[in-house]
Amino acid sequence: MRLALLGDLHYHEIDRSIPGLAEARDAFYRHVLDKFLNLDADLYVSLGDLTNFGLTSELEEVYAMLRRPDKPFVHVLGNHDLYGQTREDVLKITGQQRYHVLDTEEAMLVFLDTAKELDFNDWGGWLDFEQLAWLEDKVEASGEKPLLVFGHHPVYRTTAGSEREKGSIHPGIDMWNILNRKRGIGIYFNGHTHMDSIVQRDDWSFVQMSACLDEPGFRIVEIGNEAIRISAVDVAGPEVLEAAAVLHRHMKHFTPNPHARGTETDRALTVPALSKMK
């Protein structure tokens, strides 16, 4: 099984009176999303903040570029996706599920909703008791099969930036009490902090993606019988970077991160499909 992962995209409304801005937005997002959907994959996943405000116009426009009958797409909700309207309204527009599981022969894939709704002041992550109980059940049900978890916010004190205030799932939520119930390996994928980062702890690996506007590119996840291989794909040509620079100058609620790429060890990982069992 092969997955294509997209970090924080932040597709956004623009002021069309600014010369060249509409052309820059079209050039950047169409190029990036065409490259994303042209990857060879069985499933295409956004790790949240697909949009900048979660406005109806943003959602409809970006989904018009993403919807293809032969390209199954999962949108994990991010905090920016819920700034402009309720979770219920966003899910109605996108046709996505709030949180769900895809249990395959190769691995169990769990998709979380860690975002708060209509909260500009607290962009940190949260899971309610119902979702936490559901997640605990899925972790235990995965048995010795590899478990891949996809959420927008990182687990506290794992990947780069996750120790910052509002930089992770709330520290008061004991995620390790749930994750430690896993037998065998687990991999947690997230965005949010706009920095590439890979951290391993016990039988868990944490893979964080930067924002596409900082580092245009994706991750490929290949799930095999002997190993799970995660690799980076760059699409940062001169025209794409030039368009991104124009967007940076006129965006609200987005600050470019000059350290987004991290090191080479933050961009690729191979995890054996079997490991010591707890």
mmCIF file of C-alpha atoms in Angstrom:
data_model
loop_
_atom_site.group_PDB
_atom_site.id
_atom_site.type_symbol
_atom_site.label_atom_id
_atom_site.label_comp_id
_atom_site.label_asym_id
_atom_site.label_seq_id
_atom_site.Cartn_x
_atom_site.Cartn_y
_atom_site.Cartn_z
ATOM 1 C CA MET A 1 0.000 0.000 0.000
ATOM 2 C CA ARG A 2 1.236 3.468 -0.888
ATOM 3 C CA LEU A 3 0.118 6.773 0.652
ATOM 4 C CA ALA A 4 0.778 10.375 -0.413
ATOM 5 C CA LEU A 5 0.792 12.950 2.405
ATOM 6 C CA LEU A 6 0.256 16.692 2.124
ATOM 7 C CA GLY A 7 1.342 19.103 4.882
ATOM 8 C CA ASP A 8 -0.302 22.414 5.793
ATOM 9 C CA LEU A 9 -1.451 23.867 2.463
ATOM 10 C CA HIS A 10 -3.227 27.031 3.697
ATOM 11 C CA TYR A 11 -5.231 27.625 0.531
ATOM 12 C CA HIS A 12 -6.592 31.125 1.070
ATOM 13 C CA GLU A 13 -8.878 33.872 -0.130
ATOM 14 C CA ILE A 14 -7.059 36.815 -1.682
ATOM 15 C CA ASP A 15 -7.528 40.489 -2.398
ATOM 16 C CA ARG A 16 -7.987 40.425 -6.159
ATOM 17 C CA SER A 17 -7.208 44.132 -6.402
ATOM 18 C CA ILE A 18 -3.517 43.420 -5.688
ATOM 19 C CA PRO A 19 -1.694 43.112 -9.032
ATOM 20 C CA GLY A 20 -0.316 39.637 -9.723
ATOM 21 C CA LEU A 21 -1.706 38.017 -6.573
ATOM 22 C CA ALA A 22 -4.422 35.961 -8.278
ATOM 23 C CA GLU A 23 -1.913 34.706 -10.836
ATOM 24 C CA ALA A 24 0.573 33.768 -8.099
ATOM 25 C CA ARG A 25 -2.049 31.863 -6.111
ATOM 26 C CA ASP A 26 -3.222 29.979 -9.181
ATOM 27 C CA ALA A 27 0.338 29.146 -10.243
ATOM 28 C CA PHE A 28 1.378 27.897 -6.818
ATOM 29 C CA TYR A 29 -1.604 25.827 -5.783
ATOM 30 C CA ARG A 30 -2.394 24.312 -9.146
ATOM 31 C CA HIS A 31 1.217 23.240 -9.624
ATOM 32 C CA VAL A 32 1.512 21.766 -6.115
ATOM 33 C CA LEU A 33 -1.832 19.938 -6.195
ATOM 34 C CA ASP A 34 -1.316 18.606 -9.710
ATOM 35 C CA LYS A 35 2.046 17.187 -8.619
ATOM 36 C CA PHE A 36 0.434 15.754 -5.481
ATOM 37 C CA LEU A 37 -2.363 13.983 -7.330
ATOM 38 C CA ASN A 38 -0.014 12.733 -10.030
ATOM 39 C CA LEU A 39 1.944 10.770 -7.437
ATOM 40 C CA ASP A 40 1.392 7.023 -7.598
ATOM 41 C CA ALA A 41 -0.632 6.290 -4.451
ATOM 42 C CA ASP A 42 -3.621 4.338 -3.180
ATOM 43 C CA LEU A 43 -4.717 7.131 -0.833
ATOM 44 C CA TYR A 44 -4.052 10.881 -0.667
ATOM 45 C CA VAL A 45 -4.071 12.507 2.785
ATOM 46 C CA SER A 46 -4.033 16.132 3.960
ATOM 47 C CA LEU A 47 -2.661 16.510 7.495
ATOM 48 C CA GLY A 48 -4.838 19.553 8.148
ATOM 49 C CA ASP A 49 -4.867 23.314 7.560
ATOM 50 C CA LEU A 50 -5.786 22.556 3.986
ATOM 51 C CA THR A 51 -7.304 26.044 4.046
ATOM 52 C CA ASN A 52 -6.361 29.249 5.848
ATOM 53 C CA PHE A 53 -9.756 30.166 7.360
ATOM 54 C CA GLY A 54 -12.074 27.316 6.446
ATOM 55 C CA LEU A 55 -14.280 29.696 4.458
ATOM 56 C CA THR A 56 -16.797 28.204 2.063
ATOM 57 C CA SER A 57 -15.028 29.766 -0.916
ATOM 58 C CA GLU A 58 -11.644 28.358 0.153
ATOM 59 C CA LEU A 59 -13.028 24.878 0.709
ATOM 60 C CA GLU A 60 -14.996 24.766 -2.532
ATOM 61 C CA GLU A 61 -12.103 26.074 -4.623
ATOM 62 C CA VAL A 62 -9.443 23.766 -3.212
ATOM 63 C CA TYR A 63 -11.752 20.731 -3.369
ATOM 64 C CA ALA A 64 -12.489 21.535 -7.010
ATOM 65 C CA MET A 65 -8.777 20.939 -7.635
ATOM 66 C CA LEU A 66 -8.581 17.856 -5.404
ATOM 67 C CA ARG A 67 -11.697 15.902 -6.331
ATOM 68 C CA ARG A 68 -10.855 13.200 -8.848
ATOM 69 C CA PRO A 69 -12.812 9.933 -9.050
ATOM 70 C CA ASP A 70 -9.675 7.767 -9.119
ATOM 71 C CA LYS A 71 -7.853 9.654 -6.323
ATOM 72 C CA PRO A 72 -9.373 8.867 -2.884
ATOM 73 C CA PHE A 73 -8.669 11.831 -0.587
ATOM 74 C CA VAL A 74 -8.822 12.168 3.210
ATOM 75 C CA HIS A 75 -8.789 15.601 4.840
ATOM 76 C CA VAL A 76 -7.746 15.575 8.510
ATOM 77 C CA LEU A 77 -9.132 18.739 10.113
ATOM 78 C CA GLY A 78 -6.682 21.433 11.232
ATOM 79 C CA ASN A 79 -7.282 24.485 13.403
ATOM 80 C CA HIS A 80 -7.237 26.839 10.389
ATOM 81 C CA ASP A 81 -9.903 24.726 8.686
ATOM 82 C CA LEU A 82 -12.291 25.574 11.541
ATOM 83 C CA TYR A 83 -11.661 29.305 11.947
ATOM 84 C CA GLY A 84 -14.402 30.507 9.612
ATOM 85 C CA GLN A 85 -17.341 28.214 10.350
ATOM 86 C CA THR A 86 -18.472 25.261 12.421
ATOM 87 C CA ARG A 87 -17.108 21.758 12.140
ATOM 88 C CA GLU A 88 -20.524 20.547 11.037
ATOM 89 C CA ASP A 89 -20.611 23.033 8.162
ATOM 90 C CA VAL A 90 -17.060 22.222 7.051
ATOM 91 C CA LEU A 91 -17.775 18.490 7.013
ATOM 92 C CA LYS A 92 -20.978 19.085 5.061
ATOM 93 C CA ILE A 93 -19.073 21.016 2.381
ATOM 94 C CA THR A 94 -16.167 18.568 2.148
ATOM 95 C CA GLY A 95 -18.050 15.291 2.573
ATOM 96 C CA GLN A 96 -15.353 14.127 4.979
ATOM 97 C CA GLN A 97 -15.717 12.273 8.271
ATOM 98 C CA ARG A 98 -14.687 13.872 11.555
ATOM 99 C CA TYR A 99 -12.558 10.889 12.634
ATOM 100 C CA HIS A 100 -12.510 7.353 11.293
ATOM 101 C CA VAL A 101 -10.479 4.204 10.684
ATOM 102 C CA LEU A 102 -9.391 2.338 7.570
ATOM 103 C CA ASP A 103 -8.353 -1.212 8.436
ATOM 104 C CA THR A 104 -6.366 -2.775 5.602
ATOM 105 C CA GLU A 105 -4.466 -6.009 5.222
ATOM 106 C CA GLU A 106 -1.134 -4.174 5.528
ATOM 107 C CA ALA A 107 -1.905 -1.739 8.378
ATOM 108 C CA MET A 108 -4.599 -0.004 10.366
ATOM 109 C CA LEU A 109 -4.962 3.689 9.448
ATOM 110 C CA VAL A 110 -6.557 5.972 12.048
ATOM 111 C CA PHE A 111 -7.568 9.550 11.198
ATOM 112 C CA LEU A 112 -8.103 11.965 14.107
ATOM 113 C CA ASP A 113 -9.818 15.303 14.640
ATOM 114 C CA THR A 114 -7.560 17.321 16.974
ATOM 115 C CA ALA A 115 -8.846 20.803 16.004
ATOM 116 C CA LYS A 116 -10.841 23.293 18.051
ATOM 117 C CA GLU A 117 -13.794 25.043 16.478
ATOM 118 C CA LEU A 118 -14.076 28.818 15.864
ATOM 119 C CA ASP A 119 -11.223 29.614 18.269
ATOM 120 C CA PHE A 120 -8.719 32.193 17.012
ATOM 121 C CA ASN A 121 -7.103 32.530 20.440
ATOM 122 C CA ASP A 122 -6.175 28.903 21.090
ATOM 123 C CA TRP A 123 -4.841 27.012 18.080
ATOM 124 C CA GLY A 124 -3.618 24.091 20.186
ATOM 125 C CA GLY A 125 -5.019 20.585 19.814
ATOM 126 C CA TRP A 126 -7.751 18.795 21.728
ATOM 127 C CA LEU A 127 -9.574 15.452 21.701
ATOM 128 C CA ASP A 128 -12.819 14.958 23.618
ATOM 129 C CA PHE A 129 -13.454 11.938 25.840
ATOM 130 C CA GLU A 130 -15.532 10.189 23.200
ATOM 131 C CA GLN A 131 -12.760 10.364 20.608
ATOM 132 C CA LEU A 132 -10.088 9.356 23.136
ATOM 133 C CA ALA A 133 -12.090 6.255 24.072
ATOM 134 C CA TRP A 134 -12.536 5.478 20.378
ATOM 135 C CA LEU A 135 -8.791 5.887 19.762
ATOM 136 C CA GLU A 136 -7.934 3.623 22.686
ATOM 137 C CA ASP A 137 -10.216 0.954 21.245
ATOM 138 C CA LYS A 138 -8.555 1.200 17.817
ATOM 139 C CA VAL A 139 -5.030 1.054 19.247
ATOM 140 C CA GLU A 140 -5.875 -2.148 21.096
ATOM 141 C CA ALA A 141 -7.795 -3.595 18.135
ATOM 142 C CA SER A 142 -4.801 -3.114 15.825
ATOM 143 C CA GLY A 143 -2.992 -5.905 17.680
ATOM 144 C CA GLU A 144 0.416 -6.590 16.155
ATOM 145 C CA LYS A 145 -0.510 -5.020 12.814
ATOM 146 C CA PRO A 146 1.300 -1.718 12.067
ATOM 147 C CA LEU A 147 -0.770 1.258 13.218
ATOM 148 C CA LEU A 148 -0.569 4.577 11.357
ATOM 149 C CA VAL A 149 -2.245 7.552 13.041
ATOM 150 C CA PHE A 150 -2.887 10.840 11.227
ATOM 151 C CA GLY A 151 -3.660 14.042 13.144
ATOM 152 C CA HIS A 152 -3.036 17.723 12.595
ATOM 153 C CA HIS A 153 -1.448 18.466 15.980
ATOM 154 C CA PRO A 154 1.643 16.636 17.262
ATOM 155 C CA VAL A 155 1.773 14.732 20.511
ATOM 156 C CA TYR A 156 3.275 16.949 23.210
ATOM 157 C CA ARG A 157 7.095 16.884 23.418
ATOM 158 C CA THR A 158 7.709 14.673 20.422
ATOM 159 C CA THR A 159 8.516 16.477 17.146
ATOM 160 C CA ALA A 160 10.091 19.924 16.712
ATOM 161 C CA GLY A 161 7.936 22.721 18.123
ATOM 162 C CA SER A 162 5.567 20.376 19.943
ATOM 163 C CA GLU A 163 6.805 21.613 23.324
ATOM 164 C CA ARG A 164 5.612 25.165 22.594
ATOM 165 C CA GLU A 165 2.405 26.620 23.962
ATOM 166 C CA LYS A 166 -0.446 25.688 21.575
ATOM 167 C CA GLY A 167 2.055 23.672 19.529
ATOM 168 C CA SER A 168 0.574 20.242 20.219
ATOM 169 C CA ILE A 169 -2.357 18.260 21.520
ATOM 170 C CA HIS A 170 -2.967 19.742 24.970
ATOM 171 C CA PRO A 171 -0.331 18.489 27.455
ATOM 172 C CA GLY A 172 -3.116 17.669 29.913
ATOM 173 C CA ILE A 173 -4.327 14.891 27.596
ATOM 174 C CA ASP A 174 -2.264 11.788 28.385
ATOM 175 C CA MET A 175 -1.784 10.487 24.848
ATOM 176 C CA TRP A 176 0.943 8.101 25.998
ATOM 177 C CA ASN A 177 -1.542 6.265 28.183
ATOM 178 C CA ILE A 178 -3.249 5.308 24.917
ATOM 179 C CA LEU A 179 -0.242 4.962 22.602
ATOM 180 C CA ASN A 180 1.569 2.641 25.028
ATOM 181 C CA ARG A 181 -1.246 0.114 24.615
ATOM 182 C CA LYS A 182 0.029 -0.617 21.131
ATOM 183 C CA ARG A 183 1.662 -4.003 20.544
ATOM 184 C CA GLY A 184 4.284 -3.639 17.850
ATOM 185 C CA ILE A 185 5.025 -0.502 15.898
ATOM 186 C CA GLY A 186 3.034 2.686 15.518
ATOM 187 C CA ILE A 187 3.669 5.782 13.415
ATOM 188 C CA TYR A 188 2.039 9.154 14.119
ATOM 189 C CA PHE A 189 1.906 11.724 11.282
ATOM 190 C CA ASN A 190 1.122 15.400 11.829
ATOM 191 C CA GLY A 191 1.579 18.978 10.653
ATOM 192 C CA HIS A 192 0.789 22.215 12.559
ATOM 193 C CA THR A 193 4.243 23.501 13.616
ATOM 194 C CA HIS A 194 5.461 24.065 10.014
ATOM 195 C CA MET A 195 8.722 22.165 10.574
ATOM 196 C CA ASP A 196 9.893 18.850 9.135
ATOM 197 C CA SER A 197 10.797 16.590 12.035
ATOM 198 C CA ILE A 198 11.154 12.876 12.752
ATOM 199 C CA VAL A 199 11.461 11.509 16.290
ATOM 200 C CA GLN A 200 11.443 7.891 17.485
ATOM 201 C CA ARG A 201 10.469 6.790 20.970
ATOM 202 C CA ASP A 202 10.078 3.157 21.969
ATOM 203 C CA ASP A 203 7.964 1.457 19.267
ATOM 204 C CA TRP A 204 6.504 4.769 18.061
ATOM 205 C CA SER A 205 7.806 7.025 15.296
ATOM 206 C CA PHE A 206 6.569 10.610 14.921
ATOM 207 C CA VAL A 207 6.709 12.158 11.463
ATOM 208 C CA GLN A 208 5.931 15.852 11.125
ATOM 209 C CA MET A 209 5.552 17.780 7.866
ATOM 210 C CA SER A 210 6.256 21.441 7.207
ATOM 211 C CA ALA A 211 3.878 23.796 5.388
ATOM 212 C CA CYS A 212 3.793 23.570 1.591
ATOM 213 C CA LEU A 213 4.183 27.339 1.324
ATOM 214 C CA ASP A 214 7.580 27.010 3.038
ATOM 215 C CA GLU A 215 8.729 23.694 1.580
ATOM 216 C CA PRO A 216 6.664 22.717 -1.468
ATOM 217 C CA GLY A 217 6.571 18.932 -1.425
ATOM 218 C CA PHE A 218 5.055 15.786 0.016
ATOM 219 C CA ARG A 219 5.773 12.508 1.803
ATOM 220 C CA ILE A 220 5.349 9.067 0.313
ATOM 221 C CA VAL A 221 4.587 6.211 2.719
ATOM 222 C CA GLU A 222 5.156 2.698 1.346
ATOM 223 C CA ILE A 223 3.721 -0.035 3.550
ATOM 224 C CA GLY A 224 5.380 -3.357 2.815
ATOM 225 C CA ASN A 225 5.565 -6.729 4.503
ATOM 226 C CA GLU A 226 9.056 -6.145 5.870
ATOM 227 C CA ALA A 227 9.183 -2.367 6.378
ATOM 228 C CA ILE A 228 7.341 0.927 6.147
ATOM 229 C CA ARG A 229 9.364 3.434 4.135
ATOM 230 C CA ILE A 230 8.758 7.172 4.330
ATOM 231 C CA SER A 231 10.413 9.463 1.795
ATOM 232 C CA ALA A 232 10.245 13.120 0.758
ATOM 233 C CA VAL A 233 9.266 14.491 -2.648
ATOM 234 C CA ASP A 234 10.228 18.104 -3.478
ATOM 235 C CA VAL A 235 8.435 20.221 -6.082
ATOM 236 C CA ALA A 236 10.238 23.505 -5.419
ATOM 237 C CA GLY A 237 11.043 24.867 -8.879
ATOM 238 C CA PRO A 238 11.927 28.568 -9.344
ATOM 239 C CA GLU A 239 8.432 29.530 -10.532
ATOM 240 C CA VAL A 240 6.798 27.810 -7.541
ATOM 241 C CA LEU A 241 9.110 29.532 -5.055
ATOM 242 C CA GLU A 242 8.555 32.893 -6.732
ATOM 243 C CA ALA A 243 4.781 32.459 -6.494
ATOM 244 C CA ALA A 244 5.068 31.393 -2.841
ATOM 245 C CA ALA A 245 7.074 34.535 -2.044
ATOM 246 C CA VAL A 246 4.281 36.685 -3.494
ATOM 247 C CA LEU A 247 1.684 34.860 -1.399
ATOM 248 C CA HIS A 248 3.811 35.233 1.758
ATOM 249 C CA ARG A 249 3.729 39.011 1.442
ATOM 250 C CA HIS A 250 -0.066 39.223 1.424
ATOM 251 C CA MET A 251 -1.252 36.377 3.678
ATOM 252 C CA LYS A 252 -2.914 36.751 7.061
ATOM 253 C CA HIS A 253 -2.365 34.202 9.830
ATOM 254 C CA PHE A 254 0.714 32.749 8.140
ATOM 255 C CA THR A 255 4.348 33.542 8.895
ATOM 256 C CA PRO A 256 7.049 31.947 6.704
ATOM 257 C CA ASN A 257 9.421 29.656 8.591
ATOM 258 C CA PRO A 258 13.047 29.830 7.350
ATOM 259 C CA HIS A 259 13.869 26.634 9.275
ATOM 260 C CA ALA A 260 10.987 24.559 7.921
ATOM 261 C CA ARG A 261 13.100 21.919 6.188
ATOM 262 C CA GLY A 262 14.978 20.673 9.242
ATOM 263 C CA THR A 263 17.813 18.231 8.580
ATOM 264 C CA GLU A 264 18.032 15.324 6.161
ATOM 265 C CA THR A 265 17.203 12.939 9.020
ATOM 266 C CA ASP A 266 13.863 14.756 9.326
ATOM 267 C CA ARG A 267 12.819 13.855 5.805
ATOM 268 C CA ALA A 268 13.068 10.072 5.474
ATOM 269 C CA LEU A 269 12.588 7.029 7.685
ATOM 270 C CA THR A 270 12.443 3.251 7.382
ATOM 271 C CA VAL A 271 10.580 1.383 10.112
ATOM 272 C CA PRO A 272 10.724 -2.444 10.293
ATOM 273 C CA ALA A 273 7.195 -3.834 10.049
ATOM 274 C CA LEU A 274 7.819 -5.977 13.117
ATOM 275 C CA SER A 275 9.458 -4.968 16.391
ATOM 276 C CA LYS A 276 9.613 -6.089 19.995
ATOM 277 C CA MET A 277 6.168 -6.722 21.409
ATOM 278 C CA LYS A 278 5.069 -5.205 24.694
#
